[in-house]
Coordinates of C-alpha atoms in Angstrom, one line a residue:
Chain C
G1118 CA -19.5 3.2 -3.7
A1119 CA -17.5 4.9 -0.9
V1120 CA -16.7 8.0 -2.8
V1121 CA -15.3 11.1 -1.1
S1122 CA -15.0 14.4 -2.9
Q1123 CA -13.1 17.5 -2.1
H1124 CA -13.7 21.1 -3.2
P1125 CA -11.9 23.0 -4.5
S1126 CA -9.3 20.8 -6.1
R1127 CA -6.9 23.8 -6.4
V1128 CA -7.0 27.2 -4.8
I1129 CA -4.7 30.1 -4.8
C1130 CA -5.1 32.8 -2.2
K1131 CA -3.3 35.8 -1.0
S1132 CA -1.3 35.9 2.3
G1133 CA -3.6 36.9 5.2
T1134 CA -6.8 35.6 3.7
S1135 CA -8.8 32.5 4.8
V1136 CA -9.7 29.6 2.6
K1137 CA -12.2 26.8 3.2
I1138 CA -11.9 23.3 1.9
E1139 CA -14.9 21.0 1.8
C1140 CA -14.8 17.2 2.2
R1141 CA -18.0 15.3 1.3
S1142 CA -18.9 11.6 1.5
L1143 CA -21.1 11.1 -1.5
D1144 CA -22.7 7.8 -0.9
F1145 CA -22.3 7.0 2.7
Q1146 CA -22.6 8.7 6.1
A1147 CA -19.2 9.4 7.7
T1148 CA -19.1 9.3 11.4
T1149 CA -15.5 10.2 11.3
M1150 CA -13.4 12.2 8.9
F1151 CA -9.7 12.9 8.9
W1152 CA -7.6 15.7 7.5
Y1153 CA -4.1 15.1 6.3
R1154 CA -1.4 17.4 5.0
Q1155 CA 1.3 16.3 2.5
F1156 CA 4.5 18.1 1.9
P1157 CA 6.4 17.4 -1.3
K1158 CA 8.1 14.0 -1.3
K1159 CA 7.0 13.5 2.3
S1160 CA 4.5 11.2 3.9
L1161 CA 1.0 12.3 4.7
M1162 CA 0.7 13.8 8.2
L1163 CA -2.5 13.5 10.1
M1164 CA -3.7 16.9 11.2
A1165 CA -6.9 16.2 13.0
T1166 CA -9.8 13.8 13.5
S1167 CA -13.3 15.1 13.1
N1168 CA -16.4 13.4 14.5
E1169 CA -19.8 14.6 13.5
G1170 CA -21.3 16.9 16.0
S1171 CA -18.3 17.2 18.2
K1172 CA -15.1 19.2 18.3
A1173 CA -12.2 18.0 16.3
T1174 CA -9.2 16.3 17.9
Y1175 CA -5.9 17.9 16.7
E1176 CA -2.6 16.2 16.5
Q1177 CA 0.3 17.6 18.4
G1178 CA 1.8 20.6 16.7
V1179 CA -1.2 21.5 14.7
E1180 CA -2.7 24.9 15.5
K1181 CA -6.4 24.5 16.1
D1182 CA -7.0 28.2 15.8
K1183 CA -5.3 28.3 12.4
F1184 CA -6.9 25.1 11.0
L1185 CA -10.6 25.3 11.9
I1186 CA -12.4 22.0 11.3
N1187 CA -16.2 21.7 11.3
H1188 CA -18.1 18.4 10.9
A1189 CA -21.6 19.7 11.0
S1190 CA -23.3 16.7 9.2
L1191 CA -22.6 13.1 8.5
T1192 CA -21.6 13.9 4.9
L1193 CA -19.6 17.1 5.2
S1194 CA -16.5 18.3 7.0
T1195 CA -14.8 21.6 6.3
L1196 CA -11.2 22.7 6.9
T1197 CA -10.7 26.5 7.1
V1198 CA -7.1 27.8 6.9
T1199 CA -7.3 31.1 8.6
S1200 CA -4.9 34.0 7.9
A1201 CA -3.0 31.8 5.4
H1202 CA 0.7 32.3 4.9
P1203 CA 3.0 30.9 2.2
E1204 CA 4.2 28.1 4.6
D1205 CA 0.6 26.8 4.6
S1206 CA 0.9 26.0 1.0
S1207 CA 0.5 22.2 0.7
F1208 CA -1.7 19.4 -0.5
Y1209 CA -4.6 18.7 1.9
I1210 CA -6.3 15.4 1.8
C1211 CA -9.4 14.3 3.7
S1212 CA -10.7 10.8 4.4
A1213 CA -13.9 9.4 5.7
V1214 CA -14.9 6.2 7.5
A1215 CA -18.4 4.8 8.0
G1216 CA -17.9 3.0 11.3
E1217 CA -15.5 2.9 14.2
A1218 CA -12.3 4.7 13.0
S1219 CA -10.0 2.0 14.3
S1220 CA -11.7 -0.8 12.5
Y1221 CA -12.9 0.4 9.2
E1222 CA -11.2 1.4 6.0
Q1223 CA -10.7 5.1 5.3
Y1224 CA -11.8 6.4 1.9
F1225 CA -9.8 9.2 0.6
G1226 CA -10.7 12.4 -1.2
P1227 CA -8.8 13.5 -4.3
G1228 CA -7.0 16.3 -2.4
T1229 CA -6.8 20.1 -2.5
R1230 CA -3.7 21.9 -3.6
L1231 CA -3.4 25.2 -1.7
T1232 CA -1.0 27.8 -2.8
V1233 CA -0.6 31.0 -0.7
T1234 CA 1.1 33.9 -2.5
Chain K
K395 CA 4.9 6.4 18.2
Q396 CA 4.5 4.4 15.0
E397 CA 7.1 5.0 12.3
V398 CA 6.7 3.7 8.8
T399 CA 9.6 3.4 6.4
Q400 CA 9.6 2.6 2.8
I401 CA 12.7 1.5 0.9
P402 CA 13.7 2.3 -1.8
A403 CA 12.6 5.9 -2.1
A404 CA 12.7 5.6 -5.9
L405 CA 12.8 2.8 -8.3
S406 CA 13.2 2.6 -12.1
V407 CA 12.7 -0.6 -14.0
P408 CA 12.2 -1.7 -17.6
E409 CA 8.7 -2.7 -18.7
G410 CA 7.9 -6.3 -17.9
E411 CA 10.1 -6.6 -14.9
N412 CA 8.5 -7.5 -11.5
L413 CA 8.4 -4.8 -8.9
V414 CA 9.2 -5.3 -5.2
L415 CA 8.3 -2.5 -2.8
N416 CA 9.2 -2.7 0.9
C417 CA 7.5 -1.2 3.9
S418 CA 8.5 -1.6 7.6
F419 CA 6.9 -0.3 10.7
T420 CA 8.0 -0.1 14.3
D421 CA 4.9 -1.0 16.3
S422 CA 3.4 -4.4 15.5
A423 CA 0.2 -3.7 17.3
I424 CA -1.7 -2.7 14.2
Y425 CA -5.3 -3.2 13.0
N426 CA -4.4 -3.3 9.3
L427 CA -2.0 -2.2 6.6
Q428 CA -2.9 -0.6 3.3
W429 CA -1.1 0.1 0.1
F430 CA -2.0 3.1 -1.9
R431 CA -1.1 4.5 -5.3
Q432 CA -0.7 8.3 -5.8
D433 CA -0.2 9.9 -9.2
P434 CA 1.5 13.3 -9.3
G435 CA -0.7 16.0 -7.8
K436 CA -3.5 13.6 -7.2
G437 CA -5.2 11.9 -4.3
L438 CA -4.8 8.4 -3.0
T439 CA -6.1 5.2 -4.7
S440 CA -6.4 2.3 -2.4
L441 CA -4.8 -0.8 -3.8
L442 CA -4.9 -3.5 -1.1
L443 CA -5.8 -3.6 2.5
I444 CA -4.5 -6.4 4.7
Q445 CA -6.2 -7.0 8.1
S446 CA -3.8 -7.8 11.0
S447 CA -5.0 -11.4 11.0
Q448 CA -4.2 -11.9 7.3
R449 CA -0.8 -12.8 5.7
E450 CA -1.5 -11.5 2.2
Q451 CA -3.9 -10.0 -0.2
T452 CA -4.0 -10.3 -4.0
S453 CA -5.6 -8.2 -6.7
G454 CA -4.8 -8.9 -10.3
R455 CA -1.0 -8.3 -10.8
L456 CA -0.7 -7.0 -7.2
N457 CA 0.2 -9.1 -4.2
A458 CA 0.9 -7.7 -0.8
S459 CA 2.2 -9.7 2.1
L460 CA 2.2 -8.9 5.8
D461 CA 4.5 -10.1 8.5
K462 CA 3.2 -8.4 11.6
S463 CA 5.7 -9.9 14.0
S464 CA 8.7 -8.5 12.1
G465 CA 6.9 -5.3 11.1
R466 CA 7.2 -5.8 7.4
S467 CA 5.1 -5.7 4.3
T468 CA 6.0 -6.2 0.7
L469 CA 4.1 -5.2 -2.4
Y470 CA 4.8 -7.2 -5.5
I471 CA 3.7 -5.9 -8.9
A472 CA 4.1 -8.5 -11.6
A473 CA 5.0 -7.7 -15.2
S474 CA 5.2 -4.0 -14.7
Q475 CA 3.8 -1.6 -17.3
P476 CA 4.4 2.1 -17.9
G477 CA 1.0 2.8 -16.5
D478 CA 2.3 1.5 -13.1
S479 CA 4.5 4.5 -12.8
A480 CA 3.4 6.4 -9.7
T481 CA 4.2 6.8 -6.0
Y482 CA 3.2 3.9 -3.8
L483 CA 2.4 4.6 -0.2
C484 CA 2.2 2.1 2.7
A485 CA 0.1 3.0 5.7
V486 CA -0.5 1.2 8.9
E487 CA -3.5 1.7 11.2
S488 CA -2.9 1.5 14.9
Y489 CA -4.6 4.3 16.9
K490 CA -4.3 6.4 13.8
L491 CA -3.2 5.9 10.2
S492 CA 0.5 6.4 9.8
F493 CA 2.1 6.7 6.3
G494 CA 5.4 6.0 4.9
A495 CA 7.0 8.6 2.6
G496 CA 6.4 6.4 -0.4
T497 CA 8.4 4.7 -3.2
T498 CA 8.3 6.5 -6.6
V499 CA 8.2 4.0 -9.4
T500 CA 9.1 4.6 -13.0
V501 CA 8.5 1.9 -15.5
R502 CA 10.4 2.5 -18.7
A503 CA 8.8 1.5 -22.0

């Protein structure tokens, strides 16, 4: 149980285009989902916290107009990178929790490798 | 602000040797601490989760200890195998999950 999927696993897009990444909890309802970004040989950085039916909470320094997050259902959250640029190239990982985010284990997706050319 | 540090950044050992990976954190007010494994270009696999009230957790050849007061955790991997080669990440949960940069382990056959 507690499986989280991400789609696509890899995506290459041209500079200036937008790309959407999906995060799904396959066998549980996720009240909260998180989006992380990982730079090479660096730790994961939390980008935003997404609660179903409400606006995402972004971490300091993360542009909310560039990284659009939608959590329209209890099993799906999407991250849209708008007007992507090469510096947005990174590994994006989502996670999901079933209960209160501060008390329950986060289950991680397999990640999405975004390359912007 | 919680800061998580993992030392060493990289480690290479011969097969069969025991591995000791260290993690330290600056704010001891945590809910839990997790150890993850990450293979190159892949997502995270959860290895062990230690609640703040616990001192250690064990799973097979893996044992993780937690000393919350000193802000330290250690992951022990007994009798290492080449398949243990990966990056190991430590993460502490306070108001959010904060990750260390990881220790990249290479087990030589």
